[in-house]
PDB file of C-alpha atoms in Angstrom:
ATOM      1  CA  SER C 966      58.689-142.205 -97.473  1.00  0.00           C
ATOM      2  CA  ALA C 967      57.810-145.588 -96.036  1.00  0.00           C
ATOM      3  CA  VAL C 968      58.013-147.586 -92.857  1.00  0.00           C
ATOM      4  CA  ILE C 969      60.063-150.711 -93.466  1.00  0.00           C
ATOM      5  CA  SER C 970      60.548-153.452 -90.918  1.00  0.00           C
ATOM      6  CA  GLN C 971      62.735-156.512 -91.027  1.00  0.00           C
ATOM      7  CA  LYS C 972      62.590-159.595 -88.873  1.00  0.00           C
ATOM      8  CA  PRO C 973      64.683-160.810 -87.245  1.00  0.00           C
ATOM      9  CA  SER C 974      66.898-157.809 -86.547  1.00  0.00           C
ATOM     10  CA  ARG C 975      69.768-160.162 -85.771  1.00  0.00           C
ATOM     11  CA  ASP C 976      70.403-163.852 -85.389  1.00  0.00           C
ATOM     12  CA  ILE C 977      73.180-166.288 -84.670  1.00  0.00           C
ATOM     13  CA  CYS C 978      72.835-169.526 -86.601  1.00  0.00           C
ATOM     14  CA  GLN C 979      74.616-172.815 -86.918  1.00  0.00           C
ATOM     15  CA  ARG C 980      76.371-173.915 -90.060  1.00  0.00           C
ATOM     16  CA  GLY C 981      74.105-175.908 -92.383  1.00  0.00           C
ATOM     17  CA  THR C 982      70.840-174.394 -91.206  1.00  0.00           C
ATOM     18  CA  SER C 983      68.595-171.906 -93.024  1.00  0.00           C
ATOM     19  CA  LEU C 984      67.164-168.561 -91.992  1.00  0.00           C
ATOM     20  CA  THR C 985      64.226-166.703 -93.504  1.00  0.00           C
ATOM     21  CA  ILE C 986      64.298-162.931 -93.274  1.00  0.00           C
ATOM     22  CA  GLN C 987      61.026-161.049 -93.524  1.00  0.00           C
ATOM     23  CA  CYS C 988      60.543-157.553 -94.913  1.00  0.00           C
ATOM     24  CA  GLN C 989      57.295-155.666 -94.399  1.00  0.00           C
ATOM     25  CA  VAL C 990      56.536-152.286 -95.996  1.00  0.00           C
ATOM     26  CA  ASP C 991      53.610-150.008 -95.240  1.00  0.00           C
ATOM     27  CA  SER C 992      53.296-148.839 -98.863  1.00  0.00           C
ATOM     28  CA  GLN C 993      52.856-150.577-102.178  1.00  0.00           C
ATOM     29  CA  VAL C 994      56.151-151.737-103.575  1.00  0.00           C
ATOM     30  CA  THR C 995      56.872-151.850-107.284  1.00  0.00           C
ATOM     31  CA  MET C 996      60.140-153.708-106.941  1.00  0.00           C
ATOM     32  CA  MET C 997      61.932-155.304-104.021  1.00  0.00           C
ATOM     33  CA  PHE C 998      65.694-155.487-103.915  1.00  0.00           C
ATOM     34  CA  TRP C 999      67.689-157.591-101.502  1.00  0.00           C
ATOM     35  CA  TYR C1000      71.239-156.557-100.647  1.00  0.00           C
ATOM     36  CA  ARG C1001      74.067-158.043 -98.631  1.00  0.00           C
ATOM     37  CA  GLN C1002      76.617-155.990 -96.749  1.00  0.00           C
ATOM     38  CA  GLN C1003      79.553-158.061 -95.601  1.00  0.00           C
ATOM     39  CA  PRO C1004      81.639-156.783 -92.696  1.00  0.00           C
ATOM     40  CA  GLY C1005      83.470-153.603 -93.613  1.00  0.00           C
ATOM     41  CA  GLN C1006      82.218-153.624 -97.184  1.00  0.00           C
ATOM     42  CA  SER C1007      79.684-151.900 -99.377  1.00  0.00           C
ATOM     43  CA  LEU C1008      76.305-153.188-100.435  1.00  0.00           C
ATOM     44  CA  THR C1009      76.045-155.953-102.984  1.00  0.00           C
ATOM     45  CA  LEU C1010      72.790-156.629-104.776  1.00  0.00           C
ATOM     46  CA  ILE C1011      71.635-160.222-104.399  1.00  0.00           C
ATOM     47  CA  ALA C1012      68.430-160.191-106.426  1.00  0.00           C
ATOM     48  CA  THR C1013      65.505-158.158-107.650  1.00  0.00           C
ATOM     49  CA  ALA C1014      61.941-159.335-107.165  1.00  0.00           C
ATOM     50  CA  ASN C1015      58.828-158.292-109.028  1.00  0.00           C
ATOM     51  CA  GLN C1016      55.531-159.353-107.570  1.00  0.00           C
ATOM     52  CA  GLY C1017      54.148-162.308-109.472  1.00  0.00           C
ATOM     53  CA  SER C1018      57.338-163.279-111.285  1.00  0.00           C
ATOM     54  CA  GLU C1019      60.584-165.073-110.582  1.00  0.00           C
ATOM     55  CA  ALA C1020      63.307-163.050-108.927  1.00  0.00           C
ATOM     56  CA  THR C1021      66.311-162.010-110.996  1.00  0.00           C
ATOM     57  CA  TYR C1022      69.641-162.918-109.399  1.00  0.00           C
ATOM     58  CA  GLU C1023      72.933-161.120-109.771  1.00  0.00           C
ATOM     59  CA  SER C1024      76.110-162.844-110.781  1.00  0.00           C
ATOM     60  CA  GLY C1025      77.375-165.028-107.961  1.00  0.00           C
ATOM     61  CA  PHE C1026      73.965-165.534-106.364  1.00  0.00           C
ATOM     62  CA  VAL C1027      71.597-168.425-107.097  1.00  0.00           C
ATOM     63  CA  ILE C1028      67.997-169.182-106.253  1.00  0.00           C
ATOM     64  CA  ASP C1029      68.793-172.417-104.441  1.00  0.00           C
ATOM     65  CA  LYS C1030      70.965-170.525-101.976  1.00  0.00           C
ATOM     66  CA  PHE C1031      68.843-167.377-101.657  1.00  0.00           C
ATOM     67  CA  PRO C1032      65.213-168.148-102.484  1.00  0.00           C
ATOM     68  CA  ILE C1033      62.961-165.109-102.445  1.00  0.00           C
ATOM     69  CA  SER C1034      59.215-164.822-102.125  1.00  0.00           C
ATOM     70  CA  ARG C1035      56.890-161.871-102.799  1.00  0.00           C
ATOM     71  CA  PRO C1036      53.394-163.052-102.002  1.00  0.00           C
ATOM     72  CA  ASN C1037      51.915-159.556-102.121  1.00  0.00           C
ATOM     73  CA  LEU C1038      52.790-155.910-102.770  1.00  0.00           C
ATOM     74  CA  THR C1039      53.963-155.125 -99.243  1.00  0.00           C
ATOM     75  CA  PHE C1040      55.807-158.236 -98.079  1.00  0.00           C
ATOM     76  CA  SER C1041      58.853-160.234 -99.134  1.00  0.00           C
ATOM     77  CA  THR C1042      61.147-162.862 -97.681  1.00  0.00           C
ATOM     78  CA  LEU C1043      64.738-163.853 -98.355  1.00  0.00           C
ATOM     79  CA  THR C1044      65.986-167.235 -97.183  1.00  0.00           C
ATOM     80  CA  VAL C1045      69.668-167.897 -96.643  1.00  0.00           C
ATOM     81  CA  SER C1046      69.980-171.642 -97.136  1.00  0.00           C
ATOM     82  CA  ASN C1047      72.556-174.140 -95.928  1.00  0.00           C
ATOM     83  CA  MET C1048      74.485-171.380 -94.218  1.00  0.00           C
ATOM     84  CA  SER C1049      78.231-171.198 -93.795  1.00  0.00           C
ATOM     85  CA  PRO C1050      80.342-168.640 -91.896  1.00  0.00           C
ATOM     86  CA  GLU C1051      80.892-166.799 -95.198  1.00  0.00           C
ATOM     87  CA  ASP C1052      77.187-165.889 -95.151  1.00  0.00           C
ATOM     88  CA  SER C1053      77.701-163.762 -92.039  1.00  0.00           C
ATOM     89  CA  SER C1054      76.523-160.348 -93.207  1.00  0.00           C
ATOM     90  CA  ILE C1055      73.884-157.725 -92.869  1.00  0.00           C
ATOM     91  CA  TYR C1056      70.991-158.418 -95.198  1.00  0.00           C
ATOM     92  CA  LEU C1057      68.846-155.494 -96.255  1.00  0.00           C
ATOM     93  CA  CYS C1058      65.606-155.321 -98.117  1.00  0.00           C
ATOM     94  CA  SER C1059      65.191-152.285-100.300  1.00  0.00           C
ATOM     95  CA  PRO C1060      61.780-151.444-101.669  1.00  0.00           C
ATOM     96  CA  ARG C1061      61.096-149.106-104.499  1.00  0.00           C
ATOM     97  CA  LEU C1062      57.738-147.496-104.030  1.00  0.00           C
ATOM     98  CA  ALA C1063      55.095-146.786-106.630  1.00  0.00           C
ATOM     99  CA  GLU C1064      55.242-143.061-105.963  1.00  0.00           C
ATOM    100  CA  THR C1065      59.039-142.684-105.779  1.00  0.00           C
ATOM    101  CA  TYR C1066      60.325-144.461-108.849  1.00  0.00           C
ATOM    102  CA  ASN C1067      63.831-143.045-108.693  1.00  0.00           C
ATOM    103  CA  GLU C1068      64.420-143.498-104.993  1.00  0.00           C
ATOM    104  CA  GLN C1069      65.280-146.604-103.106  1.00  0.00           C
ATOM    105  CA  PHE C1070      64.547-147.053 -99.420  1.00  0.00           C
ATOM    106  CA  PHE C1071      66.214-149.487 -97.078  1.00  0.00           C
ATOM    107  CA  GLY C1072      65.074-151.619 -94.239  1.00  0.00           C
ATOM    108  CA  PRO C1073      67.013-151.545 -90.955  1.00  0.00           C
ATOM    109  CA  GLY C1074      68.811-154.755 -91.872  1.00  0.00           C
ATOM    110  CA  THR C1075      69.200-158.229 -90.415  1.00  0.00           C
ATOM    111  CA  ARG C1076      72.583-158.909 -88.871  1.00  0.00           C
ATOM    112  CA  LEU C1077      73.382-162.587 -89.393  1.00  0.00           C
ATOM    113  CA  THR C1078      76.243-164.442 -87.752  1.00  0.00           C
ATOM    114  CA  VAL C1079      76.905-168.029 -88.785  1.00  0.00           C
ATOM    115  CA  LEU C1080      79.024-170.139 -86.478  1.00  0.00           C
TER     116      LEU C1080
ATOM    117  CA  ALA V1236      77.154-150.617-116.569  1.00  0.00           C
ATOM    118  CA  GLN V1237      77.389-147.462-114.547  1.00  0.00           C
ATOM    119  CA  SER V1238      79.624-147.308-111.521  1.00  0.00           C
ATOM    120  CA  VAL V1239      80.793-144.904-108.836  1.00  0.00           C
ATOM    121  CA  THR V1240      84.180-144.409-107.280  1.00  0.00           C
ATOM    122  CA  GLN V1241      84.556-142.922-103.843  1.00  0.00           C
ATOM    123  CA  LEU V1242      87.978-141.456-103.196  1.00  0.00           C
ATOM    124  CA  GLY V1243      89.165-142.088 -99.684  1.00  0.00           C
ATOM    125  CA  SER V1244      87.813-144.887 -97.552  1.00  0.00           C
ATOM    126  CA  HIS V1245      88.414-142.795 -94.422  1.00  0.00           C
ATOM    127  CA  VAL V1246      88.165-139.033 -93.982  1.00  0.00           C
ATOM    128  CA  SER V1247      88.877-137.145 -90.767  1.00  0.00           C
ATOM    129  CA  VAL V1248      87.830-133.563 -90.144  1.00  0.00           C
ATOM    130  CA  SER V1249      87.776-131.331 -87.112  1.00  0.00           C
ATOM    131  CA  GLU V1250      84.473-130.297 -85.649  1.00  0.00           C
ATOM    132  CA  GLY V1251      83.365-127.119 -87.405  1.00  0.00           C
ATOM    133  CA  ALA V1252      85.508-127.745 -90.472  1.00  0.00           C
ATOM    134  CA  LEU V1253      84.341-128.301 -94.030  1.00  0.00           C
ATOM    135  CA  VAL V1254      83.297-131.814 -94.957  1.00  0.00           C
ATOM    136  CA  LEU V1255      84.124-132.928 -98.506  1.00  0.00           C
ATOM    137  CA  LEU V1256      83.464-136.513 -99.594  1.00  0.00           C
ATOM    138  CA  ARG V1257      84.334-137.293-103.176  1.00  0.00           C
ATOM    139  CA  CYS V1258      82.377-139.357-105.657  1.00  0.00           C
ATOM    140  CA  ASN V1259      82.970-139.813-109.367  1.00  0.00           C
ATOM    141  CA  TYR V1260      80.669-141.728-111.645  1.00  0.00           C
ATOM    142  CA  SER V1261      81.072-143.395-114.988  1.00  0.00           C
ATOM    143  CA  SER V1262      78.183-143.146-117.392  1.00  0.00           C
ATOM    144  CA  SER V1263      77.516-142.375-121.011  1.00  0.00           C
ATOM    145  CA  VAL V1264      74.343-140.512-120.113  1.00  0.00           C
ATOM    146  CA  PRO V1265      73.473-138.387-117.081  1.00  0.00           C
ATOM    147  CA  PRO V1266      72.562-140.844-114.365  1.00  0.00           C
ATOM    148  CA  TYR V1267      70.560-140.583-111.197  1.00  0.00           C
ATOM    149  CA  LEU V1268      72.922-140.127-108.256  1.00  0.00           C
ATOM    150  CA  PHE V1269      72.432-140.584-104.549  1.00  0.00           C
ATOM    151  CA  TRP V1270      74.207-140.156-101.272  1.00  0.00           C
ATOM    152  CA  TYR V1271      73.262-142.418 -98.390  1.00  0.00           C
ATOM    153  CA  VAL V1272      74.455-142.324 -94.792  1.00  0.00           C
ATOM    154  CA  GLN V1273      74.809-145.280 -92.455  1.00  0.00           C
ATOM    155  CA  TYR V1274      75.221-144.655 -88.761  1.00  0.00           C
ATOM    156  CA  PRO V1275      76.808-147.410 -86.664  1.00  0.00           C
ATOM    157  CA  ASN V1276      74.589-150.464 -86.386  1.00  0.00           C
ATOM    158  CA  GLN V1277      71.817-148.834 -88.398  1.00  0.00           C
ATOM    159  CA  GLY V1278      70.368-149.100 -91.881  1.00  0.00           C
ATOM    160  CA  LEU V1279      70.917-146.718 -94.770  1.00  0.00           C
ATOM    161  CA  GLN V1280      69.263-143.331 -94.909  1.00  0.00           C
ATOM    162  CA  LEU V1281      68.967-141.213 -98.022  1.00  0.00           C
ATOM    163  CA  LEU V1282      70.801-137.893 -97.665  1.00  0.00           C
ATOM    164  CA  LEU V1283      70.047-136.452-101.084  1.00  0.00           C
ATOM    165  CA  LYS V1284      69.521-137.369-104.719  1.00  0.00           C
ATOM    166  CA  TYR V1285      70.129-135.920-108.167  1.00  0.00           C
ATOM    167  CA  THR V1286      67.528-136.706-110.796  1.00  0.00           C
ATOM    168  CA  SER V1287      68.439-134.280-113.628  1.00  0.00           C
ATOM    169  CA  ALA V1288      66.796-131.191-112.192  1.00  0.00           C
ATOM    170  CA  ALA V1289      68.951-128.607-110.359  1.00  0.00           C
ATOM    171  CA  THR V1290      72.638-129.472-110.349  1.00  0.00           C
ATOM    172  CA  LEU V1291      73.098-128.314-106.756  1.00  0.00           C
ATOM    173  CA  VAL V1292      71.136-130.621-104.537  1.00  0.00           C
ATOM    174  CA  LYS V1293      70.394-129.904-100.913  1.00  0.00           C
ATOM    175  CA  GLY V1294      69.790-132.736 -98.529  1.00  0.00           C
ATOM    176  CA  ILE V1295      69.131-133.382 -94.908  1.00  0.00           C
ATOM    177  CA  ASN V1296      71.362-132.398 -91.983  1.00  0.00           C
ATOM    178  CA  GLY V1297      72.935-129.496 -93.907  1.00  0.00           C
ATOM    179  CA  PHE V1298      74.555-131.631 -96.595  1.00  0.00           C
ATOM    180  CA  GLU V1299      74.566-130.755-100.264  1.00  0.00           C
ATOM    181  CA  ALA V1300      76.089-132.113-103.439  1.00  0.00           C
ATOM    182  CA  GLU V1301      76.772-130.653-106.847  1.00  0.00           C
ATOM    183  CA  PHE V1302      76.418-132.592-110.071  1.00  0.00           C
ATOM    184  CA  LYS V1303      79.240-131.643-112.456  1.00  0.00           C
ATOM    185  CA  LYS V1304      78.875-133.334-115.790  1.00  0.00           C
ATOM    186  CA  SER V1305      82.210-132.069-117.108  1.00  0.00           C
ATOM    187  CA  GLU V1306      83.998-133.674-114.187  1.00  0.00           C
ATOM    188  CA  THR V1307      81.612-136.668-113.822  1.00  0.00           C
ATOM    189  CA  SER V1308      81.517-135.866-110.141  1.00  0.00           C
ATOM    190  CA  PHE V1309      78.933-135.670-107.395  1.00  0.00           C
ATOM    191  CA  HIS V1310      80.885-134.628-104.312  1.00  0.00           C
ATOM    192  CA  LEU V1311      79.149-134.300-100.949  1.00  0.00           C
ATOM    193  CA  THR V1312      79.834-131.247 -98.813  1.00  0.00           C
ATOM    194  CA  LYS V1313      78.826-129.694 -95.524  1.00  0.00           C
ATOM    195  CA  PRO V1314      80.188-126.303 -94.432  1.00  0.00           C
ATOM    196  CA  SER V1315      80.653-127.191 -90.774  1.00  0.00           C
ATOM    197  CA  ALA V1316      81.093-130.703 -89.415  1.00  0.00           C
ATOM    198  CA  HIS V1317      79.251-131.805 -86.321  1.00  0.00           C
ATOM    199  CA  MET V1318      80.140-134.715 -84.088  1.00  0.00           C
ATOM    200  CA  SER V1319      76.863-136.366 -85.050  1.00  0.00           C
ATOM    201  CA  ASP V1320      78.011-136.505 -88.697  1.00  0.00           C
ATOM    202  CA  ALA V1321      80.405-139.346 -87.896  1.00  0.00           C
ATOM    203  CA  ALA V1322      79.127-142.209 -90.016  1.00  0.00           C
ATOM    204  CA  GLU V1323      79.766-144.049 -93.243  1.00  0.00           C
ATOM    205  CA  TYR V1324      78.641-142.385 -96.453  1.00  0.00           C
ATOM    206  CA  PHE V1325      77.813-144.196 -99.665  1.00  0.00           C
ATOM    207  CA  CYS V1326      77.548-142.687-103.112  1.00  0.00           C
ATOM    208  CA  ALA V1327      75.258-144.577-105.464  1.00  0.00           C
ATOM    209  CA  VAL V1328      74.222-144.442-109.101  1.00  0.00           C
ATOM    210  CA  SER V1329      71.180-145.806-110.822  1.00  0.00           C
ATOM    211  CA  ASP V1330      71.640-148.012-113.840  1.00  0.00           C
ATOM    212  CA  ARG V1331      68.997-148.496-116.476  1.00  0.00           C
ATOM    213  CA  VAL V1332      68.910-152.174-117.357  1.00  0.00           C
ATOM    214  CA  SER V1333      66.691-154.344-119.522  1.00  0.00           C
ATOM    215  CA  GLY V1334      63.155-154.647-118.235  1.00  0.00           C
ATOM    216  CA  GLY V1335      62.822-150.917-117.722  1.00  0.00           C
ATOM    217  CA  TYR V1336      63.883-150.700-114.108  1.00  0.00           C
ATOM    218  CA  GLN V1337      66.910-149.031-112.647  1.00  0.00           C
ATOM    219  CA  LYS V1338      69.407-150.943-110.572  1.00  0.00           C
ATOM    220  CA  VAL V1339      71.271-148.938-107.949  1.00  0.00           C
ATOM    221  CA  THR V1340      74.997-149.570-107.627  1.00  0.00           C
ATOM    222  CA  PHE V1341      76.855-148.459-104.539  1.00  0.00           C
ATOM    223  CA  GLY V1342      80.344-147.154-104.050  1.00  0.00           C
ATOM    224  CA  THR V1343      82.676-148.662-101.502  1.00  0.00           C
ATOM    225  CA  GLY V1344      81.828-146.076 -98.864  1.00  0.00           C
ATOM    226  CA  THR V1345      83.728-143.386 -96.959  1.00  0.00           C
ATOM    227  CA  LYS V1346      83.917-143.410 -93.190  1.00  0.00           C
ATOM    228  CA  LEU V1347      83.819-139.909 -91.783  1.00  0.00           C
ATOM    229  CA  GLN V1348      85.497-139.247 -88.464  1.00  0.00           C
ATOM    230  CA  VAL V1349      84.855-135.942 -86.720  1.00  0.00           C
ATOM    231  CA  ILE V1350      87.529-134.881 -84.279  1.00  0.00           C
ATOM    232  CA  PRO V1351      86.475-132.649 -81.374  1.00  0.00           C
TER     233      PRO V1351
END
């Protein structure tokens, strides 16, 4: 298991601004996944990030809109850029740990509302 | 790509009754399968997982699921529902993609309502 924290837990932002979401894990992470959960819907994978390499984005998501950083093995950030109301969602980081290759853990999520 | 289908977006059961949440997967090879639970305004918590060992998997909070290859199913059950089980449940499957890592794909979720 792992302790995963996300900051901020929630935020209300204005259209056109950007928000950076932080994810901190207390164990070494092999891969970091970032998901979006829009209201009333399931989870959609945004991108996968290996430490030391460029993130891989899923169809419909681009780096300019959702830049990701992984400066070390326990920390990652996702930025939601130039926000619009359609970006209102819960954003979750999901680390895969070195010792639990087949299991994926989830952070508590960041609830974003864009006005 | 592998996928999962959850039958029934909403399920209602009486307290004390059997809980059955259905999940079917599509895969050419036995996948890894998971059930996650999401309580209101909280993150996802792993209930149980199947990783090609025993086909009957026991999880937390009295839940269990059985992997049936012939039916490509991984239904979640609990003999007796408790009010605290009211939540949304997600079935998920891992997908082996290029690069050697496994991407997890989620079903659309089933909201469980427990009626007193």
